[in-house]
CSV table of C-alpha atoms and ligand atoms in Angstrom, one decimal:
chain,number,residue,atom,x,y,z
A,18,UNK,CA,38.2,50.2,25.5
A,19,UNK,CA,37.0,46.8,24.9
A,20,UNK,CA,39.2,43.8,26.9
A,21,UNK,CA,40.6,42.4,23.5
A,22,UNK,CA,42.1,39.1,25.6
A,23,UNK,CA,38.3,38.4,27.4
A,24,UNK,CA,37.2,38.8,23.6
A,25,UNK,CA,39.5,36.4,22.3
A,26,UNK,CA,38.8,33.8,24.9
A,27,UNK,CA,35.4,34.1,24.2
A,28,UNK,CA,35.9,33.2,20.7
A,29,UNK,CA,38.1,30.3,21.4
A,30,UNK,CA,35.7,29.1,23.7
A,31,UNK,CA,32.5,29.5,21.2
A,32,UNK,CA,34.7,27.8,18.4
A,33,UNK,CA,35.7,25.3,20.8
A,34,UNK,CA,32.3,24.2,21.7
A,35,UNK,CA,30.9,24.1,18.3
A,36,UNK,CA,33.6,21.5,17.7
A,37,UNK,CA,33.2,19.8,20.5
A,38,UNK,CA,29.0,19.9,21.1
A,39,UNK,CA,28.1,19.5,17.7
A,40,UNK,CA,24.9,19.3,18.7
A,41,UNK,CA,22.9,20.5,21.7
A,42,UNK,CA,21.6,18.4,24.3
A,43,UNK,CA,18.0,17.1,24.3
A,44,UNK,CA,14.9,18.3,25.5
A,45,UNK,CA,14.5,16.7,28.8
A,46,UNK,CA,10.8,15.9,28.3
A,47,UNK,CA,12.2,14.2,25.0
A,48,UNK,CA,14.8,12.1,27.0
A,49,UNK,CA,11.8,11.0,29.7
A,50,UNK,CA,9.7,9.7,26.3
A,51,UNK,CA,12.6,7.8,25.0
A,52,UNK,CA,13.1,6.2,28.6
A,53,UNK,CA,9.5,5.1,28.7
A,54,UNK,CA,9.6,4.0,25.0
A,55,UNK,CA,12.5,1.4,25.8
A,56,UNK,CA,10.9,0.3,29.3
A,57,UNK,CA,7.9,-0.9,27.5
A,58,UNK,CA,9.8,-3.3,25.7
A,59,UNK,CA,10.6,-6.7,27.2
A,60,UNK,CA,14.5,-6.1,27.9
A,61,UNK,CA,15.0,-10.1,27.1
A,62,UNK,CA,13.8,-9.2,23.6
A,63,UNK,CA,16.5,-6.7,23.2
A,64,UNK,CA,19.7,-8.4,21.7
A,65,UNK,CA,23.0,-6.7,22.5
A,66,UNK,CA,23.9,-6.0,18.9
A,67,UNK,CA,20.6,-3.7,18.6
A,68,UNK,CA,20.0,-0.3,18.6
A,69,UNK,CA,18.0,-0.2,21.6
A,70,UNK,CA,20.6,-1.9,23.5
A,71,UNK,CA,23.1,1.4,22.7
A,72,UNK,CA,20.4,3.4,24.2
A,73,UNK,CA,22.2,4.3,28.0
A,74,UNK,CA,20.7,6.7,29.4
A,75,UNK,CA,24.0,8.0,31.3
A,76,UNK,CA,24.7,10.0,27.8
A,77,UNK,CA,22.4,12.5,26.5
A,78,UNK,CA,20.3,10.9,23.6
A,79,UNK,CA,21.4,13.9,21.0
A,80,UNK,CA,24.9,14.7,21.9
A,81,UNK,CA,27.8,13.5,19.6
A,82,UNK,CA,29.6,11.3,19.6
A,83,UNK,CA,27.3,8.2,19.2
A,84,UNK,CA,30.3,5.6,19.7
A,85,UNK,CA,28.9,3.5,22.0
A,86,UNK,CA,25.7,5.2,23.5
A,87,UNK,CA,22.7,5.9,21.0
A,88,UNK,CA,24.2,4.5,17.9
A,89,UNK,CA,20.9,4.3,16.0
A,90,UNK,CA,17.9,4.1,16.1
A,91,UNK,CA,17.1,7.7,16.2
A,92,UNK,CA,17.7,11.1,14.9
A,93,UNK,CA,17.5,14.4,16.5
A,94,UNK,CA,17.2,18.1,15.3
A,95,UNK,CA,20.1,19.5,14.1
A,96,UNK,CA,19.2,23.4,14.4
A,97,UNK,CA,21.3,25.5,16.8
A,98,UNK,CA,18.2,25.8,19.0
A,99,UNK,CA,18.6,25.6,22.9
A,100,UNK,CA,17.7,21.8,23.1
A,101,UNK,CA,17.9,19.4,20.7
A,102,UNK,CA,14.7,17.4,19.8
A,103,UNK,CA,13.8,13.9,18.5
A,104,UNK,CA,12.8,14.2,14.8
A,105,UNK,CA,12.7,10.5,13.8
A,106,UNK,CA,12.4,7.0,15.4
A,107,UNK,CA,13.5,4.3,12.8
A,108,UNK,CA,14.2,1.2,14.6
A,109,UNK,CA,16.3,-1.6,13.3
A,110,UNK,CA,14.4,-5.4,12.9
A,111,UNK,CA,15.7,-7.1,15.8
A,112,UNK,CA,12.4,-9.0,16.8
A,113,UNK,CA,12.1,-6.2,19.6
A,114,UNK,CA,8.9,-7.4,21.8
A,115,UNK,CA,6.5,-4.9,23.5
A,116,UNK,CA,3.9,-2.4,23.5
A,117,UNK,CA,4.1,1.0,22.0
A,118,UNK,CA,3.9,3.8,24.7
A,119,UNK,CA,1.4,6.3,24.3
A,120,UNK,CA,3.9,9.3,25.5
A,121,UNK,CA,5.7,8.8,22.2
A,122,UNK,CA,3.1,11.6,21.5
A,123,UNK,CA,5.0,14.2,23.0
A,124,UNK,CA,7.7,14.0,20.8
A,125,UNK,CA,6.2,16.8,18.9
A,126,UNK,CA,9.1,17.4,16.4
A,127,UNK,CA,8.7,13.7,15.2
A,128,UNK,CA,8.2,13.3,11.5
A,129,UNK,CA,9.4,9.8,10.8
A,130,UNK,CA,7.9,6.8,12.9
A,131,UNK,CA,9.3,3.2,11.7
A,132,UNK,CA,9.0,0.3,13.8
A,133,UNK,CA,8.6,-2.1,11.1
A,134,UNK,CA,9.7,-5.9,11.4
A,135,UNK,CA,9.5,-6.3,14.8
A,136,UNK,CA,7.1,-7.9,17.4
A,137,UNK,CA,5.1,-4.8,19.0
A,138,UNK,CA,1.9,-5.8,20.3
A,139,UNK,CA,-1.1,-4.2,21.5
A,140,UNK,CA,-3.2,-1.4,20.4
A,141,UNK,CA,-1.7,1.8,18.6
A,142,UNK,CA,-2.1,4.2,20.9
A,143,UNK,CA,-4.9,7.2,20.0
A,144,UNK,CA,-2.9,9.7,21.9
A,145,UNK,CA,-0.7,9.5,18.4
A,146,UNK,CA,-2.9,12.1,16.5
A,147,UNK,CA,-1.0,14.9,18.3
A,148,UNK,CA,2.3,14.5,16.1
A,149,UNK,CA,1.7,17.6,13.8
A,150,UNK,CA,4.9,17.0,11.6
A,151,UNK,CA,4.7,13.4,11.6
A,152,UNK,CA,5.1,12.4,7.7
A,153,UNK,CA,6.0,8.8,7.5
A,154,UNK,CA,4.3,6.3,10.1
A,155,UNK,CA,5.3,2.6,9.6
A,156,UNK,CA,4.5,-0.4,11.7
A,157,UNK,CA,4.6,-2.8,8.9
A,158,UNK,CA,5.2,-6.6,9.9
A,159,UNK,CA,4.3,-6.2,13.9
A,160,UNK,CA,1.5,-7.8,16.2
A,161,UNK,CA,-0.2,-4.9,17.0
A,162,UNK,CA,-4.2,-5.3,17.4
A,163,UNK,CA,-7.2,-3.4,18.3
A,164,UNK,CA,-8.7,-1.0,15.8
A,165,UNK,CA,-7.1,1.7,13.2
A,166,UNK,CA,-7.8,4.8,15.9
A,167,UNK,CA,-9.8,7.1,14.5
A,168,UNK,CA,-7.3,10.1,16.0
A,169,UNK,CA,-4.9,9.4,13.0
A,170,UNK,CA,-7.3,11.3,11.1
A,171,UNK,CA,-5.7,14.2,12.7
A,172,UNK,CA,-1.9,13.9,11.3
A,173,UNK,CA,-2.3,16.7,9.0
A,174,UNK,CA,1.4,16.2,7.6
A,175,UNK,CA,1.1,12.4,7.0
A,176,UNK,CA,2.4,11.5,3.7
A,177,UNK,CA,3.1,7.6,4.1
A,178,UNK,CA,0.9,5.3,6.7
A,179,UNK,CA,2.1,1.5,6.2
A,180,UNK,CA,0.3,-0.9,9.3
A,181,UNK,CA,0.4,-3.7,7.1
A,182,UNK,CA,1.2,-7.2,8.6
A,183,UNK,CA,-0.3,-7.0,11.8
A,184,UNK,CA,-3.7,-7.9,13.2
A,185,UNK,CA,-5.7,-4.9,13.0
A,186,UNK,CA,-9.5,-5.7,13.0
A,187,UNK,CA,-12.8,-3.6,13.2
A,188,UNK,CA,-13.5,-1.1,10.0
A,189,UNK,CA,-11.6,2.1,9.0
A,190,UNK,CA,-12.5,5.5,10.7
A,191,UNK,CA,-14.7,7.0,8.4
A,192,UNK,CA,-12.8,10.2,8.9
A,193,UNK,CA,-9.7,8.8,6.9
A,194,UNK,CA,-10.1,11.6,4.5
A,195,UNK,CA,-8.7,14.2,6.5
A,196,UNK,CA,-5.6,13.1,6.0
A,197,UNK,CA,-5.3,15.7,3.4
A,198,UNK,CA,-1.1,15.2,2.6
A,199,UNK,CA,-1.3,11.1,2.5
A,200,UNK,CA,-0.1,9.7,-0.9
A,201,UNK,CA,0.4,6.4,0.2
A,202,UNK,CA,-2.1,4.1,2.5
A,203,UNK,CA,-0.9,0.5,3.1
A,204,UNK,CA,-3.1,-1.8,5.9
A,205,UNK,CA,-2.6,-4.9,3.5
A,206,UNK,CA,-2.6,-8.2,5.8
A,207,UNK,CA,-4.8,-7.4,8.9
A,208,UNK,CA,-8.5,-8.2,9.7
A,209,UNK,CA,-10.2,-5.1,8.7
A,210,UNK,CA,-13.8,-5.6,7.8
A,211,UNK,CA,-16.5,-3.3,6.9
A,212,UNK,CA,-16.3,-1.5,3.6
A,213,UNK,CA,-14.1,1.4,2.5
A,214,UNK,CA,-14.9,5.0,3.6
A,215,UNK,CA,-14.1,8.0,1.9
A,216,UNK,CA,-10.7,8.0,1.0
A,217,UNK,CA,-8.0,11.0,1.5
A,218,UNK,CA,-8.1,13.4,-2.0
A,219,UNK,CA,-4.6,13.3,-2.6
A,220,UNK,CA,-3.8,9.5,-2.6
A,221,UNK,CA,-1.5,8.0,-5.4
A,222,UNK,CA,-1.2,4.1,-4.1
A,223,UNK,CA,-4.4,2.5,-2.0
A,224,UNK,CA,-3.2,-0.9,-0.5
A,225,UNK,CA,-5.9,-3.2,1.9
A,226,UNK,CA,-5.0,-6.6,0.2
A,227,UNK,CA,-5.9,-9.7,2.5
A,228,UNK,CA,-8.4,-8.5,4.7
A,229,UNK,CA,-12.3,-8.9,5.4
A,230,UNK,CA,-13.2,-5.6,3.5
A,231,UNK,CA,-17.0,-6.6,2.0
A,232,UNK,CA,-19.8,-4.9,0.3
A,233,UNK,CA,-19.4,-3.6,-3.1
A,234,UNK,CA,-16.9,-0.5,-4.2
A,235,UNK,CA,-18.6,3.0,-3.7
A,236,UNK,CA,-18.2,5.9,-5.8
A,237,UNK,CA,-18.1,8.1,-2.6
A,238,UNK,CA,-15.1,6.4,-1.3
A,239,UNK,CA,-13.1,7.3,-4.6
A,240,UNK,CA,-14.8,10.4,-5.6
A,241,UNK,CA,-12.2,13.2,-6.5
A,242,UNK,CA,-9.1,10.7,-6.3
A,243,UNK,CA,-7.6,12.3,-9.5
A,244,UNK,CA,-3.9,11.2,-8.4
A,245,UNK,CA,-5.0,7.3,-7.4
A,246,UNK,CA,-2.4,5.2,-9.7
A,247,UNK,CA,-2.1,1.8,-7.7
A,248,UNK,CA,-5.6,0.0,-6.3
A,249,UNK,CA,-4.7,-3.2,-4.6
A,250,UNK,CA,-7.4,-4.6,-3.0
A,251,UNK,CA,-7.0,-8.4,-3.8
A,252,UNK,CA,-8.3,-11.2,-1.4
A,253,UNK,CA,-11.0,-9.5,0.2
A,254,UNK,CA,-15.0,-10.5,0.0
A,255,UNK,CA,-15.8,-7.2,-2.1
A,256,UNK,CA,-18.9,-8.2,-3.8
A,257,UNK,CA,-21.7,-6.6,-6.5
A,258,UNK,CA,-20.5,-4.8,-9.5
A,259,UNK,CA,-17.6,-2.9,-10.2
A,260,UNK,CA,-19.5,0.0,-11.6
A,261,UNK,CA,-18.1,2.5,-14.7
A,262,UNK,CA,-16.9,5.3,-12.4
A,263,UNK,CA,-14.1,3.3,-11.2
A,264,UNK,CA,-12.0,2.8,-14.3
A,265,UNK,CA,-12.4,6.2,-15.2
A,266,UNK,CA,-10.7,7.5,-12.3
A,267,UNK,CA,-8.1,9.7,-14.6
A,268,UNK,CA,-4.5,8.5,-13.0
A,269,UNK,CA,-5.1,4.9,-12.6
A,270,UNK,CA,-2.5,2.4,-14.0
A,271,UNK,CA,-2.4,-1.0,-11.7
A,272,UNK,CA,-5.8,-2.5,-10.6
A,273,UNK,CA,-5.7,-5.5,-8.4
A,274,UNK,CA,-8.8,-6.9,-7.6
A,275,UNK,CA,-8.4,-10.6,-7.6
A,276,UNK,CA,-10.0,-13.3,-4.9
A,277,UNK,CA,-12.7,-11.1,-4.3
A,278,UNK,CA,-16.5,-11.6,-5.1
A,279,UNK,CA,-17.2,-9.4,-7.4
A,280,UNK,CA,-20.0,-10.7,-10.0
A,281,UNK,CA,-20.1,-8.1,-12.8
A,282,UNK,CA,-17.6,-5.5,-14.3
A,283,UNK,CA,-18.3,-2.2,-16.2
A,284,UNK,CA,-15.8,-0.6,-18.4
A,285,UNK,CA,-16.1,2.2,-20.5
A,286,UNK,CA,-14.3,3.3,-23.3
A,287,UNK,CA,-11.7,6.0,-21.6
A,288,UNK,CA,-13.0,9.4,-21.9
A,289,UNK,CA,-9.5,10.9,-22.2
A,290,UNK,CA,-7.7,8.7,-25.0
A,291,UNK,CA,-4.4,9.3,-22.8
A,292,UNK,CA,-5.3,6.9,-20.0
A,293,UNK,CA,-2.6,5.2,-18.0
A,294,UNK,CA,-4.2,1.8,-17.2
A,295,UNK,CA,-1.5,-0.8,-17.6
A,296,UNK,CA,-2.4,-3.8,-15.7
A,297,UNK,CA,-5.6,-5.1,-14.3
A,298,UNK,CA,-6.2,-8.3,-12.2
A,299,UNK,CA,-9.9,-9.4,-11.8
A,300,UNK,CA,-8.6,-12.9,-11.5
A,301,UNK,CA,-10.7,-15.6,-9.1
A,302,UNK,CA,-14.2,-13.5,-9.0
A,303,UNK,CA,-17.3,-14.4,-10.0
A,304,UNK,CA,-17.8,-12.1,-12.9
A,305,UNK,CA,-20.5,-13.4,-15.1
A,306,UNK,CA,-20.6,-11.4,-18.2
A,307,UNK,CA,-19.1,-11.2,-21.9
A,308,UNK,CA,-15.6,-9.8,-22.0
A,309,UNK,CA,-16.0,-5.9,-22.6
A,310,UNK,CA,-14.0,-4.8,-26.2
A,311,UNK,CA,-13.5,-1.7,-23.8
A,312,UNK,CA,-10.6,-3.0,-22.2
A,313,UNK,CA,-8.8,-2.7,-25.6
A,314,UNK,CA,-9.7,0.7,-25.9
A,315,UNK,CA,-7.1,1.7,-23.2
A,316,UNK,CA,-3.7,2.3,-24.9
A,317,UNK,CA,-1.4,1.4,-22.8
A,318,UNK,CA,-2.9,-1.7,-21.5
A,319,UNK,CA,-0.3,-4.6,-21.1
A,320,UNK,CA,-1.5,-7.0,-18.6
A,321,UNK,CA,-4.8,-8.3,-18.0
A,322,UNK,CA,-6.1,-11.1,-16.1
A,323,UNK,CA,-9.8,-12.5,-15.8
A,324,UNK,CA,-9.0,-15.8,-15.0
A,325,UNK,CA,-11.4,-18.2,-13.1
A,326,UNK,CA,-14.4,-16.1,-13.8
A,327,UNK,CA,-17.5,-16.7,-15.3
A,328,UNK,CA,-16.9,-15.1,-18.5
A,329,UNK,CA,-19.3,-16.2,-21.7
A,330,UNK,CA,-19.2,-15.4,-25.2
A,331,UNK,CA,-16.4,-14.7,-27.7
A,332,UNK,CA,-12.9,-13.2,-26.9
A,333,UNK,CA,-13.5,-9.7,-29.1
A,334,UNK,CA,-10.9,-9.4,-32.2
A,335,UNK,CA,-9.9,-6.2,-31.1
A,336,UNK,CA,-7.5,-8.0,-28.4
A,337,UNK,CA,-5.4,-9.5,-30.9
A,338,UNK,CA,-4.6,-6.0,-32.4
A,339,UNK,CA,-3.6,-4.6,-29.3
A,340,UNK,CA,0.2,-4.2,-29.8
A,341,UNK,CA,0.7,-3.0,-26.2
A,342,UNK,CA,-0.7,-6.1,-24.6
A,343,UNK,CA,1.8,-8.2,-23.3
A,344,UNK,CA,0.2,-10.8,-20.7
A,345,UNK,CA,-3.4,-12.1,-21.4
A,346,UNK,CA,-5.0,-14.8,-18.8
A,347,UNK,CA,-8.5,-15.8,-19.4
A,348,UNK,CA,-8.0,-19.4,-18.7
A,349,UNK,CA,-10.9,-20.6,-16.2
A,350,UNK,CA,-13.9,-19.1,-17.8
A,351,UNK,CA,-16.7,-20.4,-20.5
A,352,UNK,CA,-15.6,-18.3,-23.4
A,353,UNK,CA,-16.7,-19.7,-26.6
A,354,UNK,CA,-16.3,-19.3,-30.3
A,355,UNK,CA,-12.9,-19.2,-32.4
A,356,UNK,CA,-10.2,-17.4,-30.6
A,357,UNK,CA,-8.9,-14.3,-32.7
A,358,UNK,CA,-6.5,-15.4,-35.2
A,359,UNK,CA,-4.5,-12.5,-34.6
A,360,UNK,CA,-3.2,-14.4,-31.6
A,361,UNK,CA,-1.5,-16.9,-33.1
A,362,UNK,CA,0.2,-15.2,-36.3
A,363,UNK,CA,3.3,-15.0,-34.1
A,364,UNK,CA,3.7,-10.9,-34.9
A,365,UNK,CA,2.8,-10.4,-31.1
A,366,UNK,CA,4.7,-11.9,-28.2
A,367,UNK,CA,2.0,-12.2,-25.9
A,368,UNK,CA,2.0,-14.8,-23.1
A,369,UNK,CA,-1.3,-15.7,-20.9
A,370,UNK,CA,-3.8,-18.9,-21.3
A,371,UNK,CA,-6.9,-19.4,-23.2
A,372,UNK,CA,-7.5,-22.9,-21.8
A,373,UNK,CA,-9.9,-24.3,-19.9
A,374,UNK,CA,-13.0,-22.3,-21.7
A,375,UNK,CA,-15.4,-23.4,-24.2
A,376,UNK,CA,-13.4,-22.4,-27.5
A,377,UNK,CA,-13.1,-23.9,-30.3
A,378,UNK,CA,-10.0,-24.3,-32.5
A,379,UNK,CA,-7.3,-23.0,-30.2
A,380,UNK,CA,-4.2,-24.5,-31.6
A,381,UNK,CA,-2.6,-26.6,-29.5
A,382,UNK,CA,0.9,-25.5,-31.1
A,383,UNK,CA,0.5,-21.9,-29.3
A,384,UNK,CA,1.2,-21.9,-25.6
A,385,UNK,CA,-2.0,-19.8,-25.1
A,386,UNK,CA,-3.7,-22.9,-25.6
A,387,UNK,CA,-1.5,-25.4,-24.2
A,388,UNK,CA,-4.0,-26.1,-21.2
A,389,UNK,CA,-7.1,-27.7,-22.9
A,390,UNK,CA,-10.5,-27.0,-23.1
A,391,UNK,CA,-13.4,-27.9,-21.1
A,392,UNK,CA,-15.3,-31.2,-22.0
A,393,UNK,CA,-18.1,-30.3,-24.2
A,394,UNK,CA,-21.0,-31.8,-22.1
A,395,UNK,CA,-20.1,-28.7,-19.6
A,396,UNK,CA,-20.0,-26.3,-22.1
A,397,UNK,CA,-23.2,-27.3,-23.7
A,398,UNK,CA,-24.8,-27.3,-19.8
A,399,UNK,CA,-23.8,-23.4,-19.6
A,400,UNK,CA,-24.9,-22.4,-22.8
A,401,UNK,CA,-28.2,-24.2,-22.7
A,402,UNK,CA,-27.5,-27.4,-24.2
A,403,UNK,CA,-27.7,-25.8,-27.9
A,404,UNK,CA,-24.8,-27.0,-29.9
A,405,UNK,CA,-22.1,-24.7,-30.2
A,406,UNK,CA,-21.5,-22.9,-33.1
B,14,LIG,C1,25.8,2.4,30.2
B,14,LIG,O1,27.1,3.2,30.3
B,14,LIG,C2,27.5,3.0,31.4
B,14,LIG,C3,29.0,4.4,31.4
B,14,LIG,O2,29.7,4.0,30.1
B,14,LIG,C4,28.3,2.1,31.8
B,14,LIG,O3,29.2,1.9,33.0
B,14,LIG,C5,26.5,1.1,32.1
B,14,LIG,O4,26.9,-0.2,32.4
B,14,LIG,C6,26.0,1.3,30.9
B,14,LIG,N1,24.8,0.6,31.1
B,14,LIG,C7,24.3,-0.2,30.5
B,14,LIG,C8,23.1,-0.8,30.9
B,14,LIG,O5,24.8,-0.9,29.6
B,15,LIG,C1,-19.0,-14.9,-2.3
B,15,LIG,O1,-20.2,-14.9,-2.5
B,15,LIG,C2,-21.1,-16.0,-2.5
B,15,LIG,C3,-22.6,-15.8,-2.2
B,15,LIG,O2,-22.9,-14.8,-2.1
B,15,LIG,C4,-20.9,-16.6,-0.8
B,15,LIG,O3,-21.0,-18.0,-0.5
B,15,LIG,C5,-19.4,-17.0,-0.6
B,15,LIG,O4,-19.0,-17.3,0.3
B,15,LIG,C6,-18.5,-15.5,-0.9
B,15,LIG,N1,-17.2,-15.8,-0.9
B,15,LIG,C7,-16.0,-14.7,-0.5
B,15,LIG,C8,-14.9,-15.1,-1.0
B,15,LIG,O5,-16.6,-14.1,0.0
B,16,LIG,C1,-18.0,0.6,-23.8
B,16,LIG,O1,-18.0,2.1,-23.3
B,16,LIG,C2,-19.2,3.0,-23.8
B,16,LIG,C3,-19.0,3.8,-23.4
B,16,LIG,O2,-17.8,4.8,-24.1
B,16,LIG,C4,-20.7,2.6,-23.2
B,16,LIG,O3,-21.3,3.0,-23.6
B,16,LIG,C5,-20.7,0.6,-23.4
B,16,LIG,O4,-21.2,0.0,-23.1
B,16,LIG,C6,-19.2,0.0,-23.1
B,16,LIG,N1,-19.6,-1.3,-23.8
B,16,LIG,C7,-19.6,-2.2,-22.7
B,16,LIG,C8,-19.7,-3.8,-23.3
B,16,LIG,O5,-19.3,-2.7,-21.9
């Protein structure tokens, strides 16, 4: 006969322990990593109110309750496995200053690593490639330097990578396209040089603004990126021709290539009339061609800026018939002829500027023409001294 009293005791013990020890204790090697992580941060940069100040290793990091110790900055696995694992490191912005311990690669259950808005410096450890579950990796607004380690290409689960606002240099790893889960890549505001390598196929958003990228945009880099919606490459030194394949990327919505060194832009009529292109900024380049009517063939195009280039010739009348167009900035070019009358009929609510060109009869009463046109002498020189028709 079973000992009823013993069974009662056992069940009482089990229910009590599940009440008190809500989580099991942390895997010892994960605790060592957290200790190494904290000790590579200068103690003087850890304010008393911060998450890291509460990391007191006299308690277990994953055991509840977190009243005074381990109050924030980390998350543990909630499965009832033998030992809890660290699944997220999401530090508070407290101006922590230090290096990132390479031992972090031993937190193999990590899904989120977010150290944004602090003062971490030194290299991004290449050992981080051994985090098979890492989905979100954010080092935004720190002082990391050195190159983007090629080993990050092994992070097969990575969906979002944000290294923006650091001092990273060198070129991007040419194995980047191995990141097959990556949706969002932001390495803006660094010192990245060279050209753009072959990009991951499932990318939605590419942001490499304010770096020192050079060379022309290659079809090879963007081939097969059927989901790419946002391209933010302004403030680089991208040069040459933006070829017709670019605006044929089927999901493209927003393009910012302002402040580069493009000399020519090809845009075709969209193959699929349901193109999503909404906003294009090509301002402050060296684009010396005619303004292509084909921009107006994109049904959703709402904002186009090509200000401060070297555009010549007339503004195609199709732009004035375009209902979707809300912002049109073409100032600072050599556009000539008479601007389409439709711009000034008061039917559309178009904002923008046509000033600082060689246009004739741009009505001063329109806000579009409030900036004056170039002096006739400059326009004569550009158009080979021939009087303007
Ligand atoms: C850690 O916690 C223990 C016990 O609560 C306390 O005595 C000790 O001073 C704490 N250490 C730090 C560095 O805060
Ligand atoms: C653009 O190209 C010209 C001529 O190649 C060069 O002199 C200039 O420095 C370049 N500008 C930028 C921003 O790269
Ligand atoms: C407009 O697009 C067509 C293809 O759809 C192309 O043949 C033509 O050259 C383009 N025109 C301009 C001015 O880019």
